[in-house]
Coordinates of C-alpha atoms in Angstrom, one line a residue:
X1 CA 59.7 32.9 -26.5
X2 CA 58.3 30.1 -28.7
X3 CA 58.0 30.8 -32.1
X4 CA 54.5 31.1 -33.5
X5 CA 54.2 28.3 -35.4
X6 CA 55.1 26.2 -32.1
X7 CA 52.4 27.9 -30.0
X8 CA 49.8 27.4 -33.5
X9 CA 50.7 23.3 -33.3
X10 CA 50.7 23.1 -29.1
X11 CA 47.3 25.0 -29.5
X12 CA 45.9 22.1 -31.9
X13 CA 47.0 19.6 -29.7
X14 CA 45.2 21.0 -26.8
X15 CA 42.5 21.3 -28.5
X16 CA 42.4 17.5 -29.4
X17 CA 43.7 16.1 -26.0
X18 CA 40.7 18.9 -24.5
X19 CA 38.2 16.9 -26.9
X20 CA 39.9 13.3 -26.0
X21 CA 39.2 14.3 -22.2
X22 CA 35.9 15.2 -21.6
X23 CA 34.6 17.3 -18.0
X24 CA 32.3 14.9 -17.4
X25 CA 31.3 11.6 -18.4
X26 CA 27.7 10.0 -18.3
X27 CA 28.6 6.4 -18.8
X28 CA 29.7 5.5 -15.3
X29 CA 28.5 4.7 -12.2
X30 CA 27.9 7.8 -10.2
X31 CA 24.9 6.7 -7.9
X32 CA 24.1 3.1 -6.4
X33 CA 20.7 4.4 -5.4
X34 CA 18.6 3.0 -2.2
X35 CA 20.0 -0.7 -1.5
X36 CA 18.9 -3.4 -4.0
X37 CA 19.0 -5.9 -0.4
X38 CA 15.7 -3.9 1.4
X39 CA 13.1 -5.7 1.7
X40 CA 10.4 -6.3 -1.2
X41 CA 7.0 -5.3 0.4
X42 CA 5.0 -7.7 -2.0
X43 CA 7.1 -10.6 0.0
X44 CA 5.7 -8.9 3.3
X45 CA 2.2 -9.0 1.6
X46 CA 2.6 -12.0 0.5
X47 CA 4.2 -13.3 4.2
X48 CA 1.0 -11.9 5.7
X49 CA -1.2 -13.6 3.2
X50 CA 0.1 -17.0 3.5
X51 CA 0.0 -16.6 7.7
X52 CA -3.7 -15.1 7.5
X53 CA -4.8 -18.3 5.3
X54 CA -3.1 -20.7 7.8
X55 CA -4.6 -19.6 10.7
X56 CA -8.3 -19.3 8.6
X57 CA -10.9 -22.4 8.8
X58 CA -10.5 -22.8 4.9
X59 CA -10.0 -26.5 4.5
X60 CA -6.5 -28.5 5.0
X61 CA -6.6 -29.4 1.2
X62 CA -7.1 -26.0 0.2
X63 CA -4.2 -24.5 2.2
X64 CA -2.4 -27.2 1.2
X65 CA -2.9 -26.3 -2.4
X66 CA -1.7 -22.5 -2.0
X67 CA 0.3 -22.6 0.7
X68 CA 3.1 -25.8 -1.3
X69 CA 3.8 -22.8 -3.9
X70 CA 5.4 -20.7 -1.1
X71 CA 8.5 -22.5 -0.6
X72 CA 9.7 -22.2 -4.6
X73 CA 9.1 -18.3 -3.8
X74 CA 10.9 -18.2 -0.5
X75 CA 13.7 -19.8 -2.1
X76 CA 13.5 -17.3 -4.7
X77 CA 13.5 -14.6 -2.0
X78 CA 16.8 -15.6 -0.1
X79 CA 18.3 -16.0 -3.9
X80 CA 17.9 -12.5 -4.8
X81 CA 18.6 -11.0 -1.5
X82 CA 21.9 -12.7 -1.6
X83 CA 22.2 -11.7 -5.5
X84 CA 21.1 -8.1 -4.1
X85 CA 23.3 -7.8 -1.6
X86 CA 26.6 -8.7 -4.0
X87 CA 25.1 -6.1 -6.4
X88 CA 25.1 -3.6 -3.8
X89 CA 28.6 -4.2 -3.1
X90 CA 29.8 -4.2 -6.3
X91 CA 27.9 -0.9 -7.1
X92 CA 30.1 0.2 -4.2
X93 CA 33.2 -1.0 -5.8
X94 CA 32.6 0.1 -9.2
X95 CA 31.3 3.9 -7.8
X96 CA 34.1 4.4 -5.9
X97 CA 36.6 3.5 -9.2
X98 CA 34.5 6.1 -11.0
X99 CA 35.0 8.2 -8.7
X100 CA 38.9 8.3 -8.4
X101 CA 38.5 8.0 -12.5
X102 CA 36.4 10.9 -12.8
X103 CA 38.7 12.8 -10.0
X104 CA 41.6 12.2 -12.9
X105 CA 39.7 13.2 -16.1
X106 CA 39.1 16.5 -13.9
X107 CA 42.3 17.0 -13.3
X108 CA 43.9 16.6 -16.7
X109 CA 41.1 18.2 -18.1
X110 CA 42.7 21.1 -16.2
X111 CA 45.8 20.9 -17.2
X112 CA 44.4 20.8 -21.1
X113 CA 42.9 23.9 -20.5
X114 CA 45.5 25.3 -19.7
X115 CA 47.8 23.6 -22.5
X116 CA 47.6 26.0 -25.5
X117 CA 49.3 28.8 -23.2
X118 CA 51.7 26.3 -20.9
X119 CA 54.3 24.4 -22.4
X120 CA 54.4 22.6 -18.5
X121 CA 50.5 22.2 -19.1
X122 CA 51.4 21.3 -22.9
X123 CA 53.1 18.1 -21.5
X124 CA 51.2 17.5 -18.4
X125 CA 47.9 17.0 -20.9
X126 CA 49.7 14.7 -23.2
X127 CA 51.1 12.7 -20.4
X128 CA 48.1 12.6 -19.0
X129 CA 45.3 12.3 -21.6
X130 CA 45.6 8.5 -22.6
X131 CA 46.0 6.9 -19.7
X132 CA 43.0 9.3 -18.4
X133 CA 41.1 8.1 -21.4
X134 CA 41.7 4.3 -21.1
X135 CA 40.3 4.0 -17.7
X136 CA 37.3 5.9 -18.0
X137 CA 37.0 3.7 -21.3
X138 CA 37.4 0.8 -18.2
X139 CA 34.8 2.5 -17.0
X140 CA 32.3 2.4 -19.1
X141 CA 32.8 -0.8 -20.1
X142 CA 32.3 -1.7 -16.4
X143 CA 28.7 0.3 -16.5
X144 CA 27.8 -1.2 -19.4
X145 CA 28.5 -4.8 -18.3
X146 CA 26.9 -4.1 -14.3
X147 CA 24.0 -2.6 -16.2
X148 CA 23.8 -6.0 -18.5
X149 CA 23.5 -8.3 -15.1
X150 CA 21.5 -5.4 -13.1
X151 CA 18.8 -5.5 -16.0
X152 CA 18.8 -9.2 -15.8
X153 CA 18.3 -9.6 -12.3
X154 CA 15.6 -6.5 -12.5
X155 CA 14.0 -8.6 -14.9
X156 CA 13.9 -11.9 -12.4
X157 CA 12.3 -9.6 -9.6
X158 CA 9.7 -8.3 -11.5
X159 CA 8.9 -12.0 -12.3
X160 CA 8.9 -13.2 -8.9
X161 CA 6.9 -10.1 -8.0
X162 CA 4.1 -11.0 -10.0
X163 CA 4.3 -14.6 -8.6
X164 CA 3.9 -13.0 -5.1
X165 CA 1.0 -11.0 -6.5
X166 CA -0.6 -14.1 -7.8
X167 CA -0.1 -15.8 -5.1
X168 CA -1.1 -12.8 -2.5
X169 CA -4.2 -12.9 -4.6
X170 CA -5.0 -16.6 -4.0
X171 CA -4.3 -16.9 -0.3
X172 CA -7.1 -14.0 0.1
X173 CA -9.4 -15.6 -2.0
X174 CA -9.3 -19.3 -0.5
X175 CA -10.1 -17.3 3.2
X176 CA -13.7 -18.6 3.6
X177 CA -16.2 -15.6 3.8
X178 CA -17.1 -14.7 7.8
X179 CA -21.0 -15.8 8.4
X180 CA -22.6 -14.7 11.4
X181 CA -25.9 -14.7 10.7
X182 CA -27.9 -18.4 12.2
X183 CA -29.4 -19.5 9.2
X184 CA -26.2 -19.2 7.1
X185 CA -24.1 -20.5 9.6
X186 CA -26.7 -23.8 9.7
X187 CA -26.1 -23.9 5.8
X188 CA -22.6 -24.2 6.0
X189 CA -22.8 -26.8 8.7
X190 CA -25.1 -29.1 7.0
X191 CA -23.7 -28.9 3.3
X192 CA -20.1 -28.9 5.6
X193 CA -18.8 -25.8 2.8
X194 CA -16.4 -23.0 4.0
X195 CA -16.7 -20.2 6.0
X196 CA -15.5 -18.7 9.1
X197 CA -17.3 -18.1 12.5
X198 CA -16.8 -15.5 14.9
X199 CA -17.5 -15.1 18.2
X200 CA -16.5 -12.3 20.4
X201 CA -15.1 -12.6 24.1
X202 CA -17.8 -11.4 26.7
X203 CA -18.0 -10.7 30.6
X204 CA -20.0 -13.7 30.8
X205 CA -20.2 -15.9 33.9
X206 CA -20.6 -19.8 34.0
X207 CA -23.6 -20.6 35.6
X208 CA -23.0 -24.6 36.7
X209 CA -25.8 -25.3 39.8
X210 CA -28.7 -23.1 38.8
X211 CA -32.3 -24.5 40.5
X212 CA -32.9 -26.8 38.4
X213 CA -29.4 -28.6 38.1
X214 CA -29.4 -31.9 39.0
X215 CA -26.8 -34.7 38.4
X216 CA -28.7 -37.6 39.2
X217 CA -30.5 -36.8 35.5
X218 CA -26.4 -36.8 34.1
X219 CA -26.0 -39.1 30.6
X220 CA -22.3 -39.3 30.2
X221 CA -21.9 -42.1 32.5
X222 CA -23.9 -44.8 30.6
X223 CA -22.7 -43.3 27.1
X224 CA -19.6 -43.7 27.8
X225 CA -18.6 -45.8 24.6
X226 CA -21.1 -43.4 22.5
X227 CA -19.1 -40.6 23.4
X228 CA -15.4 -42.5 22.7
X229 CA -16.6 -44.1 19.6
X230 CA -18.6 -40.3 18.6
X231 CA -15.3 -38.6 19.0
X232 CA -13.0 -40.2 17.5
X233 CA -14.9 -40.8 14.1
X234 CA -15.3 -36.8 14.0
X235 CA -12.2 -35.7 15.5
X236 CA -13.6 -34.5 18.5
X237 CA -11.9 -33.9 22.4
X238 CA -14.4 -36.3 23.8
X239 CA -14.3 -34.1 27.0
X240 CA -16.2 -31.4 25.1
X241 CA -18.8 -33.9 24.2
X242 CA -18.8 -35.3 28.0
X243 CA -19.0 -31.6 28.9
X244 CA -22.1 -30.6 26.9
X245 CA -24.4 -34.1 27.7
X246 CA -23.2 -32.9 31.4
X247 CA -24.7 -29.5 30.2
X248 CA -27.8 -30.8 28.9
X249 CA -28.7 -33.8 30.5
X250 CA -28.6 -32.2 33.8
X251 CA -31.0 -29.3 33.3
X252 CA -33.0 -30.6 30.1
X253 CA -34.2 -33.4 32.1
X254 CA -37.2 -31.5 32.3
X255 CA -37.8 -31.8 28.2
X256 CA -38.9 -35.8 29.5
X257 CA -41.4 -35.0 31.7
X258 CA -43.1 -32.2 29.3
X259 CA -42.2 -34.6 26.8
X260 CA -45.6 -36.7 28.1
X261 CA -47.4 -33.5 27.2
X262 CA -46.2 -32.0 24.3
X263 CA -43.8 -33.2 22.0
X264 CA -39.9 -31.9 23.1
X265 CA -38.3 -29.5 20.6
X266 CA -35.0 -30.9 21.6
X267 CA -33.8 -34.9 22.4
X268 CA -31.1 -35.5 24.6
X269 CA -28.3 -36.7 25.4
X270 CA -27.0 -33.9 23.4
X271 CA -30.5 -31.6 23.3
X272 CA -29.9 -32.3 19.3
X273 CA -33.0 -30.2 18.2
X274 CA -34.8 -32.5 16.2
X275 CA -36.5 -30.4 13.8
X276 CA -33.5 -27.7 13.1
X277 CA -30.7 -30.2 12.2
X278 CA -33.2 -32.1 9.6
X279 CA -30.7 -31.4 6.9
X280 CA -28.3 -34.3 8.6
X281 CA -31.3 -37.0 7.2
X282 CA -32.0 -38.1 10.7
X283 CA -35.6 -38.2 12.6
X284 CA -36.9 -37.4 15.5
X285 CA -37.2 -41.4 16.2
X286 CA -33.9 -42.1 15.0
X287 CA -32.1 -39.0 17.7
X288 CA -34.0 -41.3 20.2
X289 CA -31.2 -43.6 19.9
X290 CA -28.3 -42.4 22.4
X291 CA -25.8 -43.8 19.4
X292 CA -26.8 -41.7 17.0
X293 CA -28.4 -38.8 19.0
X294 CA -23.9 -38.4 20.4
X295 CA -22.8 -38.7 16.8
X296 CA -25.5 -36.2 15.3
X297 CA -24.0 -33.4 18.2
X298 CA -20.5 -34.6 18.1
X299 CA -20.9 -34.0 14.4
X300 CA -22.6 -30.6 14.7
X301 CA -19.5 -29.6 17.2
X302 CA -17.4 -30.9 15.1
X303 CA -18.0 -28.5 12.0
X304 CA -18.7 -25.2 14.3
X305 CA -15.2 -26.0 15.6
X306 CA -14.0 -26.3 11.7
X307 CA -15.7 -22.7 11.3
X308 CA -14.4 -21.3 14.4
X309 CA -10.8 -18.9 14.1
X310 CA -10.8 -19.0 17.5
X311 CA -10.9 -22.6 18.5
X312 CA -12.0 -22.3 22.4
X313 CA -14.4 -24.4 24.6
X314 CA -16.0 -21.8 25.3
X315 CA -17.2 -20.3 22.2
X316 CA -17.7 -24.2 20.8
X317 CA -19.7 -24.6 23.1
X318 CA -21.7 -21.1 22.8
X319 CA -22.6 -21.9 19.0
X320 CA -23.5 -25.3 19.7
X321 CA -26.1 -23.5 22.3
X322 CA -27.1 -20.8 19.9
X323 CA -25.8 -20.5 16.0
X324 CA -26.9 -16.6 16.3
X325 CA -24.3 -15.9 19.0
X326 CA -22.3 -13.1 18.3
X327 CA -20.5 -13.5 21.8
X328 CA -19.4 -16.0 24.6
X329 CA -22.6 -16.9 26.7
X330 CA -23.7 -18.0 29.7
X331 CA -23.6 -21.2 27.9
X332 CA -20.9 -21.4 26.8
X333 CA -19.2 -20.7 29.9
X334 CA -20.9 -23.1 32.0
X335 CA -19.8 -26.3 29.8
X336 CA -16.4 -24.7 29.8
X337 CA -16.3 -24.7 34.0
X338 CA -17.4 -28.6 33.2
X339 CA -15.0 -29.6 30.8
X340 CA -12.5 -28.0 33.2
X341 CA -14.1 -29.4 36.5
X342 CA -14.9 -32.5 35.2
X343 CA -17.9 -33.3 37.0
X344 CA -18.3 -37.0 35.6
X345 CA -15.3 -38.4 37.3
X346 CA -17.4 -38.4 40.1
X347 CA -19.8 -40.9 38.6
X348 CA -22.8 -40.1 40.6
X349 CA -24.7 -43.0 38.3
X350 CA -22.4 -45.6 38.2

């Protein structure tokens, strides 16, 4: 047996190496948490924004204007998943060196525990105890520096985040406002300012030899150079504009011969309706001219097809017969059939 004053001094060691090797240990990594890599839902926001403006009628210099900061931010977005996806390694790393450190600390902890009444323990705790203490020191130092880069790179997201908020923000506001009610969308054809029009789909049937059809009364054959010159200047497929003289001229033929009796609401070739489109600064003598009559409609088809999400012939062609539509018409579907058909070709007046 020992003699007392031995067991008093291996007891005061213990207690030392006991307080140099602590149980547990805060300082280290011991959770990595969800993956930093996931994806950010502002950037999915923001994703959605940026396709929802594109495919809006607000105009090209406007997207243009919001839509040339997204590629700075996508940039950013590929950056810090690839910055993310290092940090979730390393996390990995550095965890799983805590780990095995911690695993050590445990067990010489054990063994101090036991120190003050083993002289085997008594060793196994000095032996143990530094080298225990030096790399959970390694440790720490290794939380303290991840934390350093982890708050830095925490600090770029949350910058980039509001960017995507900002720019979320602007994309949604620079959506022009639906219209669907006739005198408003007149308003924003004549002053030519944003908004969107909507037309629904419809059951609606094309309706292209009713009683009173005839093509001997067809104007597209003699405009021929109105309707080139009228769609190109506004942009125009000049089969749409071949397709609704087609419409008009023959079935509104009728407007000439009433035309003797009362004065006609609409003039043709295009049926422009004289009074209703005043706000373009043209006359009712002035539409009289088959020049200026193509351009006026051209014009007004035009800037319903700006408006339109949903860029079809058919629903063109349904708000150029009526701004209050809400759905395709009969209309509308009838100078569809003649813009696929192409009745012209056949150039019953040439």
């Amino acid at each position: 047996m020992p003699p007392l004053a031995s067991l008093f001094r291996r007891a005061a060691i213990a207690a030392l190496l006991l307080a140099a090797a602590p149980a547990t240990a805060t300082d280290v990594i011991g959770d990595c948490g969800p993956p930093a890599s996931a994806e950010n839902p502002l950037y999915t926001q923001a994703q959605k924004a940026k396709a929802k403006l594109e495919a809006s009628t607000a105009k090209a210099e406007r997207k243009r204007q919001v839509t040339e900061r997204w590629a700075p931010l996508q940039a950013a977005h590929i950056e810090l998943q690839a910055e993310a996806e290092r940090r979730d390694a390393e996390c990995q790393t550095l965890k799983a060196l805590a780990d095995a450190t911690l695993a050590e600390v445990r067990a010489c902890q054990a063994q101090c525990d036991r120190a003050a009444n083993s002289p085997s323990a008594y060793e196994a705790c000095l032996a143990c105890a530094g080298p225990a203490n030096a790399e959970l020191a390694r440790r720490e130092a290794e939380y303290v520096a991840f934390t350093a880069k982890e708050n830095r790179y925490n600090a770029r997201v949350l910058d980039w985040e509001a960017q995507l908020k900002r720019f979320s923000a602007d994309a949604e506001a620079a959506i022009p406002k639906v219209i669907d009610k006739e005198v408003d969308r007149m308003a924003a054809i004549l002053s030519d300012s944003p908004a969107q029009f909507v037309v629904a789909d419809s059951n609606a049937r094309p309706n292209p030899s009713p009683k009173h059809y005839f093509q001997y009364f067809e104007q597209v054959t003699k405009n021929a150079n109105h309707i080139q010159t009228a769609a190109a200047r506004h942009n125009v497929d000049p089969d749409l504009v071949r397709a609704v003289i087609w419409m008009e001229s023959t079935r509104g033929y009728y407007d000439v011969l009433t035309g003797l009796i009362m004065k006609p609401k609409t003039i043709l070739p295009m049926n422009v309706y004289a009074d209703y489109w005043t706000g373009f600064k043209v006359t009712r003598e002035g539409l009289k001219d088959p020049a200026l009559n193509i351009d006026t409609g051209t014009k007004i088809l035009a800037r319903i097809q700006a408006r339109l999400t949903d860029k079809s012939i058919a629903k063109i062609a349904t708000l150029y017969g009526g701004l209050a539509a809400q759905q395709e018409t009969e209309y509308g579907k009838t100078v569809e059939y003649y813009y696929q058909t192409k009745p012209w070709l056949g150039r019953p007046n040439k």
